[in-house]
Coordinates of C-alpha atoms in Angstrom, one line a residue:
M1 CA 22.1 20.8 -8.4
R2 CA 19.1 21.0 -6.9
T3 CA 17.3 18.1 -5.6
V4 CA 13.8 16.8 -3.9
A5 CA 13.9 13.8 -0.6
G6 CA 11.4 11.4 -1.7
I7 CA 11.1 9.3 2.2
D8 CA 8.8 5.4 2.2
L9 CA 8.1 4.4 5.4
G10 CA 6.7 0.6 4.7
T11 CA 6.3 -2.5 6.8
Q12 CA 9.5 -4.5 6.3
S13 CA 12.3 -0.9 5.8
M14 CA 12.1 3.4 5.6
K15 CA 13.7 4.1 2.6
V16 CA 14.9 8.6 2.0
V17 CA 16.1 9.0 -1.8
I18 CA 17.6 12.0 -2.8
Y19 CA 16.4 12.9 -6.3
D20 CA 17.9 15.4 -8.8
Y21 CA 14.9 16.5 -10.6
E22 CA 17.0 18.9 -13.2
K23 CA 18.5 15.7 -14.2
K24 CA 16.2 13.3 -13.7
E25 CA 17.8 10.6 -11.2
I26 CA 17.9 9.4 -8.4
I27 CA 21.9 10.9 -6.7
E28 CA 21.4 8.5 -3.4
T29 CA 19.4 6.5 -0.9
A30 CA 19.7 5.1 2.6
S31 CA 17.4 2.7 4.0
C32 CA 16.5 0.4 7.5
P33 CA 14.9 -1.8 8.5
M34 CA 11.8 -2.2 10.4
E35 CA 11.1 -4.4 13.0
L36 CA 7.5 -6.9 13.7
I37 CA 5.9 -7.6 16.7
S38 CA 3.5 -10.4 15.6
D39 CA 0.8 -12.8 17.7
S40 CA -1.6 -15.8 16.7
D41 CA -4.3 -13.8 17.2
G42 CA -3.7 -11.6 13.9
T43 CA -1.8 -8.3 16.6
R44 CA 1.1 -7.1 13.4
E45 CA 2.4 -4.1 15.5
Q46 CA 5.0 -1.8 16.0
T47 CA 6.3 1.4 17.3
T48 CA 6.9 5.0 17.2
E49 CA 10.3 4.7 18.8
W50 CA 11.7 2.5 15.3
F51 CA 9.7 5.1 13.2
D52 CA 12.0 7.5 15.4
K53 CA 14.9 5.6 14.0
G54 CA 14.5 4.8 11.1
L55 CA 14.5 8.4 10.3
E56 CA 17.8 9.5 12.3
V57 CA 19.5 5.9 10.3
C58 CA 18.3 6.8 7.2
F59 CA 19.3 10.7 7.0
G60 CA 22.6 9.9 8.9
K61 CA 23.6 7.9 6.4
L62 CA 23.1 10.7 3.4
S63 CA 26.1 12.8 2.4
A64 CA 26.1 16.1 4.3
D65 CA 26.2 18.3 0.8
N66 CA 23.4 16.3 -0.6
K67 CA 21.3 17.2 1.9
K68 CA 22.3 21.1 2.3
T69 CA 20.6 20.4 -1.7
I70 CA 17.3 19.6 -0.8
E71 CA 14.5 22.0 -1.5
A72 CA 11.4 20.0 -0.3
I73 CA 10.2 16.5 1.0
G74 CA 7.3 14.1 0.0
V75 CA 6.3 11.6 2.7
S76 CA 5.3 7.8 2.0
G77 CA 4.0 5.4 4.0
Q78 CA 2.6 1.8 4.8
Q79 CA -1.6 2.7 4.8
H80 CA -4.7 2.0 7.8
G81 CA -1.6 1.7 10.4
F82 CA -3.0 3.8 13.0
V83 CA -0.5 6.0 15.4
P84 CA -2.6 7.0 18.7
L85 CA -0.5 10.4 20.4
D86 CA -1.5 12.3 23.5
A87 CA -1.4 16.1 23.7
N88 CA 2.3 15.9 24.5
G89 CA 3.4 13.9 21.5
K90 CA 4.0 11.0 23.3
A91 CA 2.6 7.3 22.0
L92 CA -0.1 5.8 24.0
Y93 CA -0.2 2.5 22.6
N94 CA 1.9 1.0 19.3
I95 CA 0.8 1.3 15.6
K96 CA -1.7 -1.3 15.0
L97 CA -0.5 -1.8 10.9
W98 CA -2.2 -2.1 7.8
C99 CA -2.2 -6.5 7.9
D100 CA -3.5 -6.6 12.0
T101 CA -6.2 -8.5 11.9
A102 CA -7.1 -8.6 15.6
T103 CA -10.1 -6.6 14.8
V104 CA -12.9 -8.6 13.5
E105 CA -15.5 -8.0 16.5
E106 CA -15.0 -4.4 15.7
C107 CA -15.6 -4.5 11.8
K108 CA -18.9 -6.4 13.3
I109 CA -19.8 -4.3 15.7
I110 CA -19.1 -0.9 13.8
T111 CA -20.8 -2.8 11.0
D112 CA -23.8 -3.4 13.1
A113 CA -24.5 -0.1 14.3
A114 CA -24.2 1.7 11.3
G115 CA -27.4 -0.6 10.1
G116 CA -25.6 -3.1 7.8
E117 CA -22.5 -3.6 5.2
K118 CA -24.6 -1.4 2.5
A119 CA -24.9 1.0 5.1
V120 CA -21.6 1.2 5.6
V121 CA -20.5 1.5 2.1
D122 CA -23.2 4.2 1.2
A123 CA -21.0 6.5 4.1
L124 CA -17.6 5.3 3.2
G125 CA -17.3 4.3 -0.4
N126 CA -16.0 1.0 1.5
L127 CA -16.7 -1.8 4.1
M128 CA -15.4 -2.0 7.7
L129 CA -12.2 -4.3 7.0
T130 CA -9.7 -5.3 10.1
G131 CA -7.0 -3.6 7.9
F132 CA -9.0 -0.2 8.1
T133 CA -7.7 2.4 10.9
A134 CA -11.7 2.5 12.2
P135 CA -11.6 -0.7 14.1
K136 CA -8.1 -0.4 15.3
I137 CA -9.8 3.2 17.0
L138 CA -12.6 1.3 18.9
W139 CA -10.3 -2.4 19.3
L140 CA -7.6 0.2 21.6
K141 CA -10.8 2.2 23.2
R142 CA -12.3 -1.4 24.3
N143 CA -8.8 -3.2 25.2
K144 CA -6.4 0.0 26.5
P145 CA -9.8 2.6 27.6
E146 CA -6.3 4.6 29.8
A147 CA -5.1 4.8 26.4
F148 CA -8.1 6.4 24.8
A149 CA -9.1 8.3 27.3
N150 CA -5.6 10.1 26.8
L151 CA -6.0 10.0 23.2
K152 CA -5.5 13.7 21.5
Y153 CA -4.1 12.7 18.0
V154 CA -4.9 9.8 15.4
M155 CA -2.5 9.7 13.0
L156 CA -1.6 7.3 9.8
P157 CA 2.6 5.9 9.8
H158 CA 2.4 9.1 7.3
D159 CA 1.4 11.6 9.0
Y160 CA 3.8 10.8 12.0
L161 CA 6.5 11.4 9.5
N162 CA 4.6 14.7 8.4
W163 CA 4.7 15.9 12.1
K164 CA 7.7 14.7 13.1
L165 CA 9.6 17.0 10.5
T166 CA 7.2 20.2 10.5
G167 CA 5.0 19.9 13.7
D168 CA 2.0 20.4 12.4
Y169 CA -1.5 18.2 12.0
V170 CA -2.9 17.8 9.0
M171 CA -3.6 14.8 6.8
E172 CA -5.0 14.5 2.7
Y173 CA -7.6 13.5 0.8
G174 CA -5.7 9.7 0.0
D175 CA -4.6 8.0 2.9
A176 CA -7.9 10.1 5.0
S177 CA -9.5 7.7 2.4
G178 CA -8.2 4.4 3.7
T179 CA -9.0 5.5 7.4
A180 CA -12.6 3.7 7.3
L181 CA -13.4 7.6 8.7
F182 CA -14.0 9.2 5.5
D183 CA -16.9 9.3 3.4
S184 CA -14.5 9.3 0.1
K185 CA -17.4 10.7 -2.3
N186 CA -17.7 13.8 -1.3
R187 CA -14.1 13.9 1.0
C188 CA -15.2 14.9 4.5
W189 CA -15.3 12.7 7.9
S190 CA -18.2 10.8 8.1
K191 CA -19.7 12.4 11.4
K192 CA -21.7 8.7 11.7
I193 CA -19.3 6.2 11.9
C194 CA -17.0 8.6 14.1
D195 CA -19.5 8.5 16.8
I196 CA -20.3 4.8 16.4
I197 CA -16.8 4.6 17.4
D198 CA -16.8 7.8 19.8
P199 CA -19.2 11.4 20.1
K200 CA -15.7 12.4 21.0
L201 CA -13.3 11.2 18.0
L202 CA -14.3 13.9 15.2
G203 CA -13.3 16.4 17.1
L204 CA -9.8 14.6 17.5
L205 CA -9.1 14.7 13.3
P206 CA -6.5 16.2 12.0
K207 CA -7.1 19.6 9.3
L208 CA -8.2 17.4 5.8
I209 CA -6.0 19.3 3.3
E210 CA -5.4 19.1 -0.7
P211 CA -2.5 16.6 -1.7
S212 CA -1.0 19.5 -3.9
A213 CA -0.7 21.8 -0.7
P214 CA 1.8 21.3 1.7
A215 CA 1.9 19.6 5.4
G216 CA 4.0 22.8 6.8
K217 CA 7.7 23.5 6.8
V218 CA 11.0 21.2 8.1
N219 CA 11.1 23.2 11.8
A220 CA 14.0 24.1 13.5
A221 CA 14.1 20.6 15.2
A222 CA 13.6 18.3 12.4
A223 CA 16.8 20.4 10.9
K224 CA 18.9 19.7 13.3
A225 CA 18.1 16.6 14.3
Y226 CA 18.8 14.9 10.4
G227 CA 20.8 17.9 8.9
I228 CA 18.1 19.3 6.1
P229 CA 17.4 22.5 5.4
E230 CA 15.1 24.5 7.7
G231 CA 11.9 25.9 6.3
I232 CA 11.7 23.9 2.9
P233 CA 8.4 22.4 2.0
V234 CA 6.7 19.1 3.4
A235 CA 4.4 18.1 1.0
A236 CA 0.6 16.8 1.6
G237 CA 2.4 12.9 0.9
G238 CA 0.3 9.7 1.5
G239 CA 0.2 6.2 1.8
D240 CA 1.7 3.9 -0.1
N241 CA -0.2 2.9 -3.1
M242 CA -1.2 6.8 -3.3
M243 CA 2.6 7.8 -3.9
G244 CA 3.6 4.7 -5.8
A245 CA 0.0 6.1 -8.5
V246 CA 3.1 9.3 -8.6
G247 CA 5.9 7.3 -9.5
T248 CA 4.3 5.1 -11.9
G249 CA 2.8 7.8 -13.6
T250 CA 0.0 6.5 -12.8
V251 CA -1.9 9.9 -12.7
A252 CA -3.8 9.3 -16.3
D253 CA -7.3 7.7 -17.1
G254 CA -6.0 4.6 -17.9
F255 CA -3.3 3.1 -16.5
L256 CA -3.1 0.6 -13.2
T257 CA -0.1 0.3 -11.4
M258 CA 0.2 -3.2 -9.5
S259 CA 2.2 -4.1 -6.5
M260 CA 3.7 -7.6 -5.8
G261 CA 5.7 -6.7 -2.4
T262 CA 4.6 -8.2 0.8
S263 CA 0.6 -7.7 0.3
G264 CA -0.3 -7.0 -3.7
T265 CA -2.1 -4.2 -4.7
L266 CA -3.6 -3.1 -8.2
Y267 CA -5.0 0.5 -8.3
G268 CA -6.0 2.9 -11.5
Y269 CA -6.1 6.8 -11.3
S270 CA -10.0 7.6 -12.2
D271 CA -11.5 10.9 -12.4
K272 CA -14.5 10.3 -10.9
P273 CA -15.3 8.0 -7.6
I274 CA -15.1 4.3 -8.7
A275 CA -15.2 2.1 -6.2
D276 CA -16.8 -2.2 -5.8
P277 CA -16.4 -3.1 -2.4
A278 CA -18.5 -6.4 -2.9
N279 CA -15.9 -7.3 -4.8
G280 CA -13.1 -6.3 -3.7
L281 CA -12.3 -2.8 -4.9
S282 CA -11.6 -0.3 -2.5
G283 CA -13.5 3.5 -3.1
F284 CA -10.2 5.1 -1.9
C285 CA -9.2 9.1 -3.1
S286 CA -6.1 9.9 -4.8
S287 CA -2.9 12.0 -3.3
T288 CA -3.2 13.9 -7.1
G289 CA -6.9 15.6 -6.9
G290 CA -9.5 12.2 -8.0
W291 CA -9.7 9.1 -6.7
L292 CA -7.5 5.6 -7.0
P293 CA -9.8 2.4 -6.9
L294 CA -8.1 0.3 -5.7
L295 CA -7.7 -3.5 -4.5
C296 CA -5.5 -5.6 -2.3
T297 CA -4.4 -8.6 -1.0
M298 CA -2.0 -9.3 2.4
N299 CA 0.3 -12.1 1.0
C300 CA 1.9 -11.3 -2.5
T301 CA 5.5 -12.5 -2.4
V302 CA 4.4 -13.7 1.0
A303 CA 3.2 -17.3 -0.8
T304 CA 6.7 -17.5 -2.3
E305 CA 9.1 -16.0 0.5
F306 CA 6.9 -19.4 2.7
I307 CA 7.8 -21.8 -0.2
R308 CA 10.9 -20.5 -0.8
G309 CA 12.0 -21.7 2.6
L310 CA 10.0 -24.4 2.7
F311 CA 12.2 -26.2 0.1
K312 CA 15.3 -24.1 0.9
L313 CA 15.9 -22.1 -2.2
D314 CA 17.6 -18.7 -3.1
I315 CA 15.7 -16.4 -5.0
K316 CA 17.8 -17.5 -8.2
E317 CA 16.6 -21.2 -7.6
L318 CA 13.3 -20.6 -6.7
N319 CA 12.7 -18.7 -10.5
E320 CA 14.5 -20.9 -12.1
E321 CA 12.5 -23.7 -10.2
A322 CA 9.5 -22.0 -11.1
A323 CA 10.8 -22.2 -14.4
K324 CA 10.5 -25.7 -15.1
A325 CA 6.6 -26.1 -14.8
P326 CA 4.0 -25.0 -17.1
C327 CA 1.6 -22.2 -17.3
G328 CA -1.2 -23.6 -15.0
S329 CA 1.7 -25.5 -12.9
E330 CA -0.9 -28.8 -13.9
G331 CA -2.5 -27.8 -12.1
V332 CA -1.1 -27.8 -8.6
L333 CA -2.9 -24.2 -6.4
V334 CA -1.1 -22.1 -3.7
I335 CA -4.0 -21.1 -2.1
P336 CA -2.2 -17.8 -0.3
F337 CA -4.6 -17.1 2.8
F338 CA -0.8 -17.3 5.1
N339 CA -2.0 -13.8 7.1
G340 CA -5.6 -14.1 6.5
E341 CA -6.8 -12.2 3.7
R342 CA -8.8 -8.9 2.9
T343 CA -9.9 -9.8 -0.5
P344 CA -11.7 -12.3 -0.3
N345 CA -12.8 -10.5 3.2
L346 CA -11.4 -13.8 4.9
P347 CA -9.3 -12.5 8.5
N348 CA -8.8 -16.1 9.5
G349 CA -8.5 -17.6 5.9
R350 CA -5.3 -20.0 6.4
A351 CA -3.1 -21.2 2.6
S352 CA -3.3 -24.1 2.1
I353 CA -1.8 -26.2 -1.3
T354 CA -4.1 -27.6 -3.4
G355 CA -5.0 -29.9 -6.7
L356 CA -1.8 -32.8 -6.0
T357 CA -2.0 -36.0 -7.5
S358 CA 0.7 -38.4 -8.0
A359 CA 0.9 -37.4 -11.6
N360 CA 2.1 -34.0 -11.0
T361 CA 2.8 -33.2 -7.0
N362 CA 7.1 -32.1 -7.8
R363 CA 8.8 -29.0 -6.2
A364 CA 8.4 -27.0 -9.6
N365 CA 4.8 -26.9 -9.9
I366 CA 3.9 -25.9 -5.9
V367 CA 7.2 -22.9 -6.3
R368 CA 5.5 -21.6 -10.1
A369 CA 1.5 -22.2 -8.6
G370 CA 2.9 -19.6 -5.5
F371 CA 4.4 -17.5 -8.0
E372 CA 0.7 -17.6 -10.3
S373 CA -1.4 -17.4 -6.5
A374 CA -0.5 -13.9 -6.3
V375 CA -1.5 -13.0 -9.6
F376 CA -4.7 -14.6 -10.1
A377 CA -5.7 -13.3 -6.7
M378 CA -5.2 -10.2 -8.8
R379 CA -7.3 -11.1 -11.1
G380 CA -10.5 -10.4 -9.6
G381 CA -9.8 -7.1 -9.1
L382 CA -8.9 -6.5 -12.4
D383 CA -12.4 -8.2 -13.4
A384 CA -13.8 -5.6 -11.2
F385 CA -12.9 -2.7 -12.9
R386 CA -13.6 -3.8 -16.3
K387 CA -17.5 -4.2 -15.0
L388 CA -17.4 -0.7 -13.7
G389 CA -16.4 1.0 -16.7
F390 CA -12.3 1.3 -16.8
K391 CA -11.2 0.6 -19.7
P392 CA -7.2 -0.8 -18.8
K393 CA -4.6 0.2 -21.4
E394 CA -1.4 -1.3 -19.1
I395 CA -0.2 -2.7 -16.3
R396 CA 2.6 -0.8 -14.6
L397 CA 4.7 -3.2 -12.2
I398 CA 5.9 -2.4 -9.4
G399 CA 7.9 -4.4 -5.5
G400 CA 9.9 -7.5 -5.7
G401 CA 7.7 -9.3 -8.0
S402 CA 8.8 -6.9 -11.0
K403 CA 12.4 -8.1 -10.2
S404 CA 11.7 -11.5 -11.9
A405 CA 11.1 -11.5 -14.7
L406 CA 9.3 -15.0 -14.8
W407 CA 6.7 -13.1 -13.0
R408 CA 6.8 -10.2 -15.3
Q409 CA 5.7 -12.4 -18.2
I410 CA 3.3 -14.4 -15.6
A411 CA 1.7 -11.3 -15.0
A412 CA 0.8 -10.3 -18.5
D413 CA -0.8 -13.6 -19.4
V414 CA -2.8 -14.0 -16.3
M415 CA -4.0 -10.3 -16.6
N416 CA -3.8 -10.7 -20.4
L417 CA -2.7 -7.1 -20.6
P418 CA 0.8 -5.4 -21.3
I419 CA 3.5 -5.4 -18.1
R420 CA 5.4 -2.2 -18.1
V421 CA 8.4 -1.8 -14.9
P422 CA 9.6 2.4 -14.2
L423 CA 13.3 2.8 -15.3
L424 CA 13.6 4.0 -11.7
D425 CA 13.5 1.8 -8.7
E426 CA 11.6 2.8 -5.2
A427 CA 8.2 3.8 -6.7
A428 CA 6.4 5.1 -3.0
A429 CA 10.1 7.1 -2.3
L430 CA 10.2 8.1 -5.9
G431 CA 6.6 9.2 -5.7
G432 CA 7.1 11.2 -2.0
A433 CA 10.2 13.3 -4.1
V434 CA 7.6 13.7 -7.6
Q435 CA 5.1 14.9 -4.7
G436 CA 7.5 17.3 -3.0
L437 CA 8.4 18.8 -6.6
W438 CA 4.9 19.2 -7.3
C439 CA 4.0 21.3 -3.9
L440 CA 7.3 22.9 -4.5
K441 CA 6.3 24.2 -8.0
N442 CA 2.7 25.4 -6.7
Q443 CA 4.2 27.4 -4.7
N444 CA 5.5 29.9 -8.1
G445 CA 2.6 29.2 -9.3
K446 CA -0.5 26.0 -11.1
C447 CA 1.7 23.8 -11.7
D448 CA 0.0 19.8 -13.4
I449 CA 0.9 16.7 -11.9
A450 CA 0.1 14.4 -15.2
E451 CA 3.0 16.5 -17.4
L452 CA 5.6 16.4 -14.4
C453 CA 4.7 12.5 -14.2
K454 CA 5.5 12.2 -17.7
E455 CA 8.3 14.4 -17.6
H456 CA 9.9 12.2 -14.4
I457 CA 8.5 8.5 -14.8
K458 CA 10.5 7.0 -17.3
I459 CA 9.7 2.9 -18.7
D460 CA 12.8 0.6 -18.8
E461 CA 11.4 -1.1 -21.9
S462 CA 14.0 -4.3 -21.1
K463 CA 11.3 -5.2 -18.9
S464 CA 8.5 -5.0 -20.7
A465 CA 6.5 -8.1 -20.6
N466 CA 3.1 -8.4 -23.8
P467 CA 0.5 -11.7 -23.0
I468 CA 1.4 -14.7 -25.7
A469 CA -2.1 -15.7 -26.4
E470 CA -1.7 -19.8 -25.4
N471 CA -0.3 -18.8 -22.4
V472 CA -3.4 -16.4 -22.1
A473 CA -5.9 -19.0 -23.0
A474 CA -4.4 -22.1 -20.4
Y475 CA -4.4 -19.1 -17.7
D476 CA -8.3 -18.9 -18.1
K477 CA -8.9 -21.8 -17.3
A478 CA -6.7 -22.1 -14.1
Y479 CA -8.0 -18.9 -12.5
E480 CA -11.0 -20.4 -12.9
E481 CA -10.2 -23.5 -11.0
Y482 CA -8.9 -21.6 -8.6
T483 CA -11.9 -19.4 -8.1
K484 CA -14.1 -22.3 -7.5
V485 CA -11.5 -23.5 -5.1
V486 CA -11.5 -20.1 -2.9
K487 CA -15.2 -19.6 -2.9
T488 CA -15.7 -23.9 -1.7
L489 CA -12.8 -22.8 1.3
S490 CA -14.1 -19.5 1.9
P491 CA -16.9 -20.8 4.7
L492 CA -14.6 -22.9 6.3
Y493 CA -12.7 -19.2 7.7
Q494 CA -15.7 -17.3 8.0

């Protein structure tokens, strides 16, 4: 048996999979929940101790015999989080996460100092948003000056796990492009933005490596702690969206992946830089050597979970209730900004239910509107892709939303594209494993990642959904109303 392992560090949990690359199947998985520090000011944080514990628990659950067969490891991690370490590798403060919106002031300071939004986009290919890493670093400097004074290592969550496994301090282009410190077009750190935050920052950032290169090799300490072979390569890894692209086969032009989890993301592979930050399309690099234009919303299954809790429904009951309502929920709309919002850029945004009348106010309409709101938020990203000349063929759907037949059909109808679901679950962890295999094969000659994904990423045809013309027409009208309401409400939160 020959295997590779994939690690996925998400907001809610850490998962490890062992993938038999000869039989093309996941043979074992393990997971560990992650806690969250949350405050009304937008704070969303975790700690390095929780990440450390996650590695110990997950690898501890896997069989010793299976772990001995691992030949390479690839790591996927939630994007943008700032892991600040001192010279001894000790955390100086909590990890501010992608969903932390407490850095509105820092975004403004950096943007103004750079010369405005256009100047920031020219430097980075992206706007300065609260989700990104750069404002979190400035927040540490302004709010925890003693911690900032001792800052030695600037890591993202997946880089921290790479460092725990190898002891090497590096970062690849994909995750780096989500820091708002990185020039995505030219694939280098932006001295201009770094110097605005602090003159010493550029000198603290890690060495940049190609996504096909190893981050390092499993060191003796990690081998002993986790029961894995010493000396095996650890791939460059990447952000969860970049690894999700690998795990769904979105490594060639024309394919889009839509992830419906806590947050919602829509991204596609491109051989050239593509970005439209004004319309929410971030100009990221992929973790396979190209670019990965991406739209991210901060509220996806969040909306349905809150509504499910409100009506005290289980998952099955939630889907059954939503199915009772027609497409468009008879005019009921959920504006799902429960965590503020990134697209549109409304960190102080609030959720609401609107469009209610004496005729349409019922549980089924409200529940279905929650389902629809998550996909409406993605539709704007699809429109932005098309305006830039991207010609989508189909959408690969992953995340919790992909498990619902109703949600898959809503997505097909709202987006007016075929929906396909990968056969193997855990796209980000599988993407990490496949990138680990790519890294392994590259040690013995050149390996093409697109061909590798064709071989290892299969579609579950039983979960496919195709657009229905009548539903598409109904959702075009509902989406138009949704965008009108969002535009009307937006000034309240700016």
